[in-house]
Short mmCIF file of C-alpha atoms in Angstrom, two decimals:
data_model
loop_
_atom_site.label_atom_id
_atom_site.label_comp_id
_atom_site.label_asym_id
_atom_site.label_seq_id
_atom_site.Cartn_x
_atom_site.Cartn_y
_atom_site.Cartn_z
CA MET A 1 19.13 -51.24 16.98
CA LEU A 2 22.36 -52.14 15.21
CA ALA A 3 23.97 -53.04 18.51
CA SER A 4 21.15 -55.53 19.07
CA SER A 5 22.27 -57.29 15.86
CA ARG A 6 24.79 -59.08 17.98
CA ALA A 7 28.20 -60.23 16.81
CA ASN A 8 27.45 -63.91 17.50
CA SER A 9 24.37 -63.99 15.25
CA LYS A 10 24.51 -66.27 12.23
CA HIS A 11 22.75 -63.75 10.02
CA PRO A 12 23.12 -60.02 9.27
CA THR A 13 20.33 -57.52 9.74
CA ASN A 14 17.56 -57.82 7.14
CA LEU A 15 14.85 -55.42 6.00
CA GLN A 16 12.86 -55.54 9.23
CA GLY A 17 14.85 -57.54 11.74
CA ILE A 18 13.29 -58.97 14.88
CA TRP A 19 10.62 -56.26 14.73
CA ASN A 20 8.70 -57.89 11.88
CA ASN A 21 5.28 -59.06 13.13
CA LEU A 22 4.02 -60.83 10.00
CA LEU A 23 4.29 -64.39 8.68
CA THR A 24 4.45 -63.02 5.14
CA PRO A 25 6.26 -59.68 5.51
CA PRO A 26 6.94 -57.23 2.66
CA TRP A 27 9.80 -58.42 0.41
CA GLY A 28 10.05 -61.52 2.58
CA SER A 29 11.86 -59.36 5.17
CA LYS A 30 15.09 -60.61 3.63
CA TYR A 31 18.18 -59.06 2.06
CA THR A 32 18.04 -56.66 -0.88
CA SER A 33 21.62 -56.09 -1.98
CA ASN A 34 21.18 -53.13 -4.33
CA ILE A 35 21.15 -50.72 -1.35
CA ASN A 36 19.26 -51.98 1.69
CA LEU A 37 21.55 -54.67 3.13
CA GLN A 38 24.59 -52.45 2.71
CA MET A 39 22.88 -49.41 4.23
CA ASN A 40 22.16 -51.42 7.35
CA TYR A 41 25.89 -51.41 8.05
CA TRP A 42 26.83 -47.90 6.92
CA PRO A 43 27.16 -46.57 10.49
CA ALA A 44 28.88 -49.65 11.92
CA GLU A 45 32.48 -48.54 11.50
CA SER A 46 32.21 -44.75 11.79
CA LEU A 47 29.85 -44.82 14.78
CA ASN A 48 32.00 -47.25 16.77
CA LEU A 49 29.95 -50.43 16.36
CA SER A 50 32.51 -52.38 14.38
CA GLU A 51 31.90 -55.60 16.29
CA SER A 52 28.35 -55.71 14.91
CA THR A 53 29.67 -56.40 11.40
CA ALA A 54 30.70 -60.03 12.07
CA PRO A 55 27.36 -61.50 10.86
CA LEU A 56 27.66 -59.52 7.62
CA PHE A 57 31.12 -60.89 6.90
CA ASN A 58 29.91 -64.40 7.68
CA ALA A 59 27.13 -63.93 5.11
CA ILE A 60 29.55 -62.52 2.51
CA GLN A 61 31.77 -65.57 2.97
CA GLU A 62 28.80 -67.86 2.33
CA LEU A 63 27.62 -65.78 -0.63
CA SER A 64 31.08 -66.02 -2.18
CA ILE A 65 30.61 -69.81 -2.27
CA THR A 66 27.11 -69.94 -3.72
CA GLY A 67 28.01 -67.05 -5.99
CA LYS A 68 30.66 -69.12 -7.74
CA ALA A 69 28.01 -71.58 -8.91
CA THR A 70 25.87 -68.69 -10.21
CA ALA A 71 28.82 -67.10 -12.02
CA LYS A 72 29.59 -70.36 -13.77
CA ALA A 73 25.99 -71.32 -14.57
CA HIS A 74 24.74 -67.94 -15.76
CA TYR A 75 27.83 -66.36 -17.28
CA GLY A 76 30.40 -69.09 -17.80
CA ALA A 77 32.72 -66.99 -15.66
CA GLU A 78 35.21 -67.62 -12.90
CA GLY A 79 34.86 -65.89 -9.54
CA TRP A 80 31.60 -65.13 -7.72
CA VAL A 81 28.61 -62.87 -8.30
CA LEU A 82 25.55 -61.73 -6.36
CA HIS A 83 22.54 -60.09 -7.97
CA HIS A 84 20.02 -57.83 -6.23
CA ASN A 85 18.62 -60.15 -3.56
CA THR A 86 19.51 -63.00 -1.23
CA ASP A 87 18.05 -64.89 1.73
CA LEU A 88 18.91 -67.28 4.57
CA TRP A 89 20.10 -69.83 2.01
CA ARG A 90 22.41 -67.30 0.36
CA GLY A 91 20.88 -67.51 -3.09
CA THR A 92 22.80 -65.43 -5.64
CA ALA A 93 20.94 -65.96 -8.95
CA PRO A 94 18.78 -63.29 -10.62
CA ILE A 95 15.19 -63.11 -9.37
CA ASN A 96 12.14 -60.93 -10.09
CA ALA A 97 11.89 -58.72 -13.18
CA ALA A 98 14.84 -57.94 -15.44
CA ASN A 99 15.01 -54.28 -14.34
CA GLN A 100 15.79 -55.52 -10.83
CA GLY A 101 17.11 -59.04 -11.02
CA ILE A 102 19.74 -58.84 -13.72
CA TRP A 103 22.17 -56.60 -11.86
CA VAL A 104 25.62 -58.04 -11.32
CA THR A 105 27.37 -55.84 -8.74
CA GLY A 106 25.67 -56.78 -5.46
CA GLY A 107 28.61 -58.88 -4.35
CA ALA A 108 31.16 -56.32 -5.52
CA TRP A 109 29.40 -53.70 -3.39
CA LEU A 110 29.48 -55.96 -0.35
CA CYS A 111 33.23 -56.32 -0.85
CA LEU A 112 33.55 -52.61 -0.04
CA HIS A 113 32.52 -53.46 3.54
CA ILE A 114 35.46 -55.85 3.83
CA TRP A 115 37.91 -53.20 2.69
CA GLU A 116 36.33 -50.51 4.87
CA HIS A 117 36.54 -52.76 7.93
CA TYR A 118 40.25 -53.10 7.32
CA LEU A 119 40.67 -49.32 6.86
CA PHE A 120 38.86 -48.55 10.11
CA THR A 121 40.47 -51.30 12.20
CA GLN A 122 43.85 -51.80 10.47
CA ASP A 123 43.33 -55.52 11.16
CA LYS A 124 45.75 -57.13 8.70
CA GLU A 125 44.78 -60.66 9.74
CA PHE A 126 41.16 -59.91 8.87
CA LEU A 127 42.28 -58.61 5.48
CA LYS A 128 44.35 -61.73 4.86
CA GLN A 129 41.40 -63.99 5.69
CA ASN A 130 39.00 -62.09 3.44
CA TYR A 131 41.28 -61.16 0.55
CA PRO A 132 40.27 -64.30 -1.42
CA ILE A 133 36.69 -62.93 -1.48
CA LEU A 134 37.87 -59.65 -3.00
CA LYS A 135 40.06 -61.48 -5.50
CA SER A 136 37.30 -63.85 -6.56
CA ALA A 137 34.77 -61.01 -6.98
CA SER A 138 37.29 -59.15 -9.14
CA ALA A 139 38.02 -62.30 -11.15
CA PHE A 140 34.35 -62.50 -12.13
CA PHE A 141 34.44 -59.07 -13.77
CA THR A 142 37.70 -59.78 -15.61
CA ASN A 143 35.63 -62.47 -17.36
CA PHE A 144 32.32 -60.58 -17.53
CA LEU A 145 33.20 -57.11 -18.85
CA SER A 146 32.87 -56.62 -22.60
CA ARG A 147 33.88 -53.97 -25.15
CA ASP A 148 31.38 -51.30 -26.05
CA PRO A 149 31.29 -51.31 -29.88
CA VAL A 150 30.92 -47.51 -29.99
CA SER A 151 33.50 -46.26 -27.48
CA GLY A 152 35.74 -49.30 -27.21
CA LYS A 153 35.57 -49.03 -23.43
CA LEU A 154 34.91 -51.96 -21.13
CA ILE A 155 31.31 -52.04 -19.92
CA SER A 156 29.04 -54.10 -17.68
CA SER A 157 26.38 -55.80 -19.81
CA PRO A 158 23.66 -56.90 -19.39
CA SER A 159 22.75 -55.06 -16.20
CA ASN A 160 20.58 -52.19 -14.97
CA SER A 161 20.64 -49.05 -12.89
CA PRO A 162 18.77 -50.57 -9.95
CA GLU A 163 15.01 -50.58 -10.47
CA ASN A 164 15.17 -47.62 -12.85
CA GLY A 165 15.12 -47.69 -16.63
CA GLY A 166 15.18 -51.38 -17.48
CA LEU A 167 17.86 -53.70 -18.80
CA VAL A 168 20.80 -51.83 -20.35
CA ALA A 169 24.44 -52.04 -21.29
CA GLY A 170 26.85 -50.07 -19.15
CA PRO A 171 25.04 -48.44 -16.21
CA THR A 172 27.23 -45.87 -14.47
CA MET A 173 26.77 -47.41 -11.03
CA ASP A 174 28.21 -50.75 -12.14
CA HIS A 175 31.35 -49.13 -13.49
CA GLN A 176 31.88 -47.12 -10.30
CA ILE A 177 31.51 -50.23 -8.14
CA ILE A 178 33.81 -52.33 -10.33
CA ARG A 179 36.51 -49.66 -10.39
CA GLU A 180 36.29 -49.40 -6.61
CA LEU A 181 36.46 -53.18 -6.24
CA TYR A 182 39.53 -53.37 -8.49
CA LYS A 183 41.24 -50.50 -6.65
CA ASN A 184 40.62 -52.04 -3.24
CA THR A 185 41.65 -55.52 -4.36
CA VAL A 186 44.92 -54.14 -5.72
CA ALA A 187 45.55 -52.20 -2.50
CA ALA A 188 44.85 -55.30 -0.40
CA ALA A 189 47.15 -57.42 -2.55
CA GLN A 190 49.92 -54.83 -2.17
CA ILE A 191 49.54 -54.80 1.62
CA LEU A 192 49.68 -58.61 1.71
CA GLY A 193 52.44 -58.82 -0.89
CA VAL A 194 50.61 -61.19 -3.24
CA ASP A 195 49.31 -61.57 -6.80
CA GLN A 196 51.43 -59.02 -8.64
CA ASP A 197 50.29 -60.19 -12.08
CA PHE A 198 46.64 -60.01 -11.01
CA GLN A 199 47.24 -56.50 -9.70
CA LEU A 200 48.53 -55.46 -13.13
CA LEU A 201 45.52 -57.01 -14.84
CA LEU A 202 43.05 -55.18 -12.60
CA THR A 203 44.89 -51.88 -12.98
CA LYS A 204 44.89 -52.20 -16.77
CA GLN A 205 41.22 -53.15 -16.92
CA SER A 206 40.20 -50.40 -14.51
CA GLN A 207 41.69 -47.78 -16.79
CA ALA A 208 39.68 -49.22 -19.70
CA ILE A 209 36.27 -49.17 -17.97
CA ALA A 210 33.82 -46.57 -19.31
CA PRO A 211 34.36 -43.40 -17.25
CA ASN A 212 31.88 -41.20 -15.43
CA THR A 213 30.43 -38.77 -17.97
CA ILE A 214 28.82 -35.34 -17.72
CA GLY A 215 25.62 -35.04 -19.76
CA LYS A 216 23.81 -32.28 -21.61
CA TYR A 217 22.11 -30.92 -18.47
CA GLY A 218 25.39 -30.67 -16.56
CA GLN A 219 24.44 -33.87 -14.75
CA LEU A 220 26.37 -37.04 -14.06
CA GLN A 221 24.93 -39.51 -16.55
CA GLU A 222 23.14 -42.49 -15.04
CA TRP A 223 23.69 -44.53 -18.18
CA LEU A 224 26.22 -44.92 -20.96
CA GLN A 225 24.00 -42.81 -23.22
CA ASP A 226 23.02 -39.25 -22.34
CA LYS A 227 19.34 -39.99 -21.73
CA ASP A 228 18.71 -38.71 -18.20
CA ASP A 229 15.32 -37.09 -17.61
CA THR A 230 15.52 -34.10 -15.27
CA ALA A 231 11.92 -34.79 -14.22
CA ASN A 232 12.81 -38.29 -12.99
CA LYS A 233 12.39 -38.35 -9.19
CA HIS A 234 13.20 -42.04 -8.73
CA ARG A 235 14.02 -43.17 -5.19
CA HIS A 236 17.32 -44.78 -6.24
CA VAL A 237 20.24 -42.43 -6.93
CA SER A 238 22.42 -45.25 -8.12
CA HIS A 239 24.77 -43.23 -10.35
CA LEU A 240 25.82 -41.25 -7.26
CA TRP A 241 27.24 -44.39 -5.62
CA GLY A 242 30.70 -43.11 -6.49
CA VAL A 243 30.15 -40.12 -4.20
CA TYR A 244 28.72 -42.17 -1.32
CA PRO A 245 29.31 -44.84 -0.15
CA GLY A 246 32.08 -45.15 -2.74
CA THR A 247 35.08 -42.93 -3.45
CA ASP A 248 35.07 -43.05 -7.25
CA ILE A 249 34.13 -39.35 -7.29
CA VAL A 250 35.80 -36.97 -4.81
CA TRP A 251 36.41 -33.23 -4.62
CA LYS A 252 39.79 -33.65 -6.33
CA ASP A 253 37.71 -33.96 -9.51
CA SER A 254 35.57 -30.91 -8.78
CA ALA A 255 33.83 -30.87 -12.18
CA MET A 256 32.54 -34.42 -11.74
CA MET A 257 31.57 -33.69 -8.14
CA GLN A 258 29.57 -30.66 -9.32
CA ALA A 259 27.87 -32.81 -11.97
CA ALA A 260 26.95 -35.39 -9.34
CA ARG A 261 25.50 -32.65 -7.15
CA GLN A 262 23.50 -31.37 -10.11
CA SER A 263 22.07 -34.87 -10.58
CA LEU A 264 20.97 -34.93 -6.96
CA ARG A 265 19.31 -31.54 -7.34
CA TYR A 266 17.33 -32.86 -10.29
CA ARG A 267 16.35 -36.00 -8.39
CA GLY A 268 14.85 -33.86 -5.62
CA ASP A 269 14.51 -33.99 -1.85
CA GLU A 270 11.61 -36.40 -1.53
CA GLY A 271 11.82 -40.16 -1.37
CA THR A 272 11.30 -43.31 0.60
CA GLY A 273 12.80 -43.42 4.08
CA TRP A 274 16.01 -45.13 2.99
CA SER A 275 16.28 -42.81 -0.02
CA LEU A 276 16.18 -39.81 2.31
CA ALA A 277 18.95 -41.45 4.34
CA TRP A 278 21.11 -41.92 1.24
CA LYS A 279 20.57 -38.30 0.24
CA THR A 280 21.57 -37.22 3.76
CA ASN A 281 24.95 -38.88 3.28
CA LEU A 282 25.34 -37.50 -0.23
CA TRP A 283 24.73 -33.91 0.82
CA ALA A 284 27.27 -34.40 3.60
CA ARG A 285 29.84 -35.54 1.01
CA PHE A 286 28.92 -32.44 -1.01
CA LYS A 287 29.80 -30.45 2.16
CA ASP A 288 26.42 -28.73 2.31
CA GLY A 289 25.62 -28.90 6.01
CA ASP A 290 22.28 -27.12 5.85
CA HIS A 291 20.99 -29.42 3.11
CA THR A 292 22.31 -32.42 5.02
CA LEU A 293 20.38 -31.43 8.10
CA MET A 294 17.27 -30.74 6.04
CA MET A 295 17.39 -34.27 4.61
CA ALA A 296 17.92 -35.74 8.08
CA SER A 297 14.92 -33.73 9.29
CA LYS A 298 12.80 -35.09 6.43
CA LEU A 299 13.90 -38.59 7.35
CA LEU A 300 12.71 -37.97 10.92
CA SER A 301 9.40 -36.40 9.89
CA SER A 302 6.13 -38.24 10.36
CA ALA A 303 5.41 -40.92 7.77
CA GLU A 304 1.68 -40.42 8.25
CA GLU A 305 0.09 -38.06 5.73
CA GLU A 306 -2.38 -35.44 6.92
CA PHE A 307 -5.98 -36.51 7.48
CA GLY A 308 -5.05 -40.19 7.32
CA THR A 309 -4.65 -40.15 3.53
CA GLY A 310 -1.69 -42.53 3.49
CA GLU A 311 2.00 -42.80 4.29
CA LYS A 312 5.24 -41.38 2.93
CA GLY A 313 8.95 -41.71 3.57
CA GLY A 314 9.83 -40.73 7.14
CA VAL A 315 9.37 -42.41 10.49
CA TYR A 316 6.51 -43.90 12.45
CA LYS A 317 5.61 -42.83 16.00
CA ASN A 318 8.17 -45.27 17.42
CA LEU A 319 10.84 -43.67 15.15
CA PHE A 320 11.12 -46.79 12.95
CA ASP A 321 11.92 -45.83 9.37
CA ALA A 322 9.12 -45.93 6.81
CA HIS A 323 9.73 -46.92 3.21
CA PRO A 324 6.72 -47.18 3.71
CA PRO A 325 6.15 -49.82 5.07
CA PHE A 326 8.68 -50.23 7.87
CA GLN A 327 12.27 -50.89 6.80
CA ILE A 328 15.16 -50.74 9.21
CA ASP A 329 17.73 -49.45 6.72
CA GLY A 330 16.69 -45.80 6.83
CA ASN A 331 17.38 -45.64 10.57
CA PHE A 332 20.91 -46.92 10.07
CA GLY A 333 21.61 -44.86 6.94
CA GLY A 334 20.42 -41.67 8.61
CA ALA A 335 22.70 -42.25 11.58
CA ALA A 336 25.65 -42.69 9.22
CA GLY A 337 24.76 -39.36 7.61
CA ILE A 338 25.08 -37.51 10.91
CA GLY A 339 28.55 -39.01 11.30
CA GLU A 340 29.50 -37.91 7.77
CA MET A 341 28.32 -34.40 8.58
CA LEU A 342 30.86 -34.12 11.41
CA LEU A 343 33.79 -36.25 10.28
CA GLN A 344 34.93 -37.69 6.95
CA SER A 345 38.01 -39.82 6.31
CA HIS A 346 37.50 -41.41 2.90
CA GLN A 347 40.14 -39.32 1.08
CA GLY A 348 43.15 -40.41 3.13
CA TYR A 349 42.83 -37.77 5.82
CA LEU A 350 40.46 -36.83 8.65
CA GLU A 351 38.34 -33.85 7.63
CA ILE A 352 36.88 -32.13 10.66
CA LEU A 353 33.34 -30.66 10.59
CA PRO A 354 33.11 -30.88 6.78
CA ALA A 355 29.35 -30.23 6.60
CA LEU A 356 28.38 -28.45 9.81
CA PRO A 357 24.86 -26.92 9.59
CA LYS A 358 24.21 -23.42 10.87
CA LEU A 359 21.58 -24.80 13.26
CA LEU A 360 24.23 -26.95 14.95
CA ALA A 361 26.74 -24.14 15.35
CA THR A 362 27.63 -25.19 18.90
CA GLY A 363 28.06 -28.74 20.11
CA SER A 364 30.28 -31.68 20.88
CA ILE A 365 30.58 -35.35 19.99
CA SER A 366 32.68 -38.23 21.22
CA GLY A 367 33.50 -41.70 19.98
CA LEU A 368 33.43 -41.23 16.22
CA VAL A 369 35.89 -43.45 14.36
CA ALA A 370 37.94 -42.59 11.28
CA ARG A 371 39.80 -44.73 8.78
CA GLY A 372 43.28 -45.44 10.01
CA GLY A 373 41.98 -46.58 13.39
CA PHE A 374 41.52 -43.16 15.00
CA GLU A 375 38.81 -42.49 17.57
CA VAL A 376 37.74 -38.86 17.48
CA SER A 377 36.02 -36.51 19.92
CA MET A 378 35.54 -32.80 19.35
CA VAL A 379 33.99 -29.61 20.68
CA TRP A 380 32.90 -26.65 18.56
CA LYS A 381 31.32 -23.27 19.32
CA ASP A 382 29.70 -20.68 17.03
CA GLY A 383 30.56 -22.81 14.03
CA MET A 384 34.26 -23.04 14.91
CA LEU A 385 36.31 -25.95 16.23
CA GLU A 386 37.49 -25.48 19.83
CA LYS A 387 39.20 -28.77 20.62
CA ILE A 388 39.75 -32.17 19.07
CA THR A 389 40.93 -35.34 20.79
CA ILE A 390 42.42 -38.22 18.80
CA PHE A 391 42.94 -41.70 20.25
CA SER A 392 45.16 -43.86 18.07
CA ARG A 393 44.05 -47.49 18.12
CA ALA A 394 46.66 -48.76 15.68
CA GLY A 395 49.48 -46.21 15.54
CA GLY A 396 50.58 -44.69 12.25
CA THR A 397 50.41 -41.20 10.79
CA CYS A 398 47.36 -39.06 11.48
CA LYS A 399 46.54 -36.36 8.93
CA LEU A 400 43.92 -33.77 9.91
CA VAL A 401 42.23 -31.16 7.73
CA TYR A 402 39.99 -28.37 9.03
CA GLY A 403 39.15 -25.63 6.58
CA ASN A 404 42.50 -24.37 5.26
CA LYS A 405 44.46 -25.87 8.13
CA GLN A 406 46.32 -29.17 7.84
CA ILE A 407 48.59 -31.19 10.07
CA SER A 408 50.22 -34.59 9.79
CA PHE A 409 51.84 -36.23 12.82
CA PRO A 410 52.99 -39.70 13.89
CA THR A 411 51.00 -41.52 16.56
CA LEU A 412 51.68 -44.40 18.89
CA LYS A 413 49.18 -47.21 19.33
CA GLY A 414 47.11 -46.65 22.47
CA SER A 415 48.08 -42.96 22.77
CA GLN A 416 45.80 -39.92 22.93
CA TYR A 417 46.42 -36.50 21.37
CA VAL A 418 44.57 -33.26 22.16
CA LEU A 419 44.78 -30.39 19.66
CA ASP A 420 43.48 -26.83 19.69
CA PRO A 421 41.79 -25.12 16.69
CA GLU A 422 45.22 -24.16 15.27
CA PHE A 423 46.21 -27.84 15.37
CA ILE A 424 48.76 -27.25 18.09
CA ILE A 425 49.15 -30.49 20.03
CA LEU A 426 48.41 -29.68 23.67
CA LYS A 427 49.14 -33.13 25.06
#
């Protein structure tokens, strides 16, 4: 399905794609940028469909132009901004109710796809062409962020935690996305050797942004105040953005990772189709293979309730994802989750079989792609790695981690390396 969203298309995949059969489809069958548009492209890099991302980057380029007008008109700010929805005309202004429309980090989230494309492909020319988009998105927040009068920290206000809880000051998700944007913009500027003063500004501001906070229930707080409700089963798990697709929370900070996992436990295992897909990826990042597979199984369960009483999150008979109704994002997000179950590379190394379920104790896979430009194939038996093959597309150092084993070795562009379970290079 993603492959059919061809590289020469003018537009990225929307909520229903070419499979919509209505003149007035749900949500206009357009682009919701608080999860759905981004989820459509989650598997593109890791599942070896990188060429399918070209329409997305074309849209981001256009949004960065219209978004400048919105930033100036609505906030008196430099740079560009996108709220929670856009369309063929690349509108960027707030729409709908305040608890959805006034959310300022849609464009910043899309910028992650630019940086990820560079990490997976090591295409420096692509990074050079798109760096101005990252810089301009960051510039908006250097103007927009304000001081919280209580903590003195920089916060995003006004905004919301998408579709949950109304208009607030300082939702956790915003701060995670902005920190990630700043970090990636600084890294890109360093690679390109530009904007040293701007790098210093972003680094200083990033350190001043309100941090992730653990609340009274041991949970990662969704908001600046500790007001999470453990009975809240909302479909969005926005405050876990820093776990996936972001990298604001990783296992290096095990206490925060545990708090994020506690939040997901409270939120529960039910949800719309795309919500189940997001939770599949999150449980993979938490390295719980059995829970990951359970979420993927829920995603692939029938959307039709017993006795014709209605529909739920899952899939229809043709395996199209059900919000319900049909949305294409859950299909793509679920596929990404299977990739995350078998290979992760977001922490600067390739982690092999990080969330392998007991029910998939024996198997093989080929053609996965890791950051750094490495194509990966592997075979495992009885829950243990037997062989891994690495093809280096760009050269550079390859660092592998499997359980307690680690290896780091130089690679040549266009060369293949076969390793046994002890990470001895066979050829």
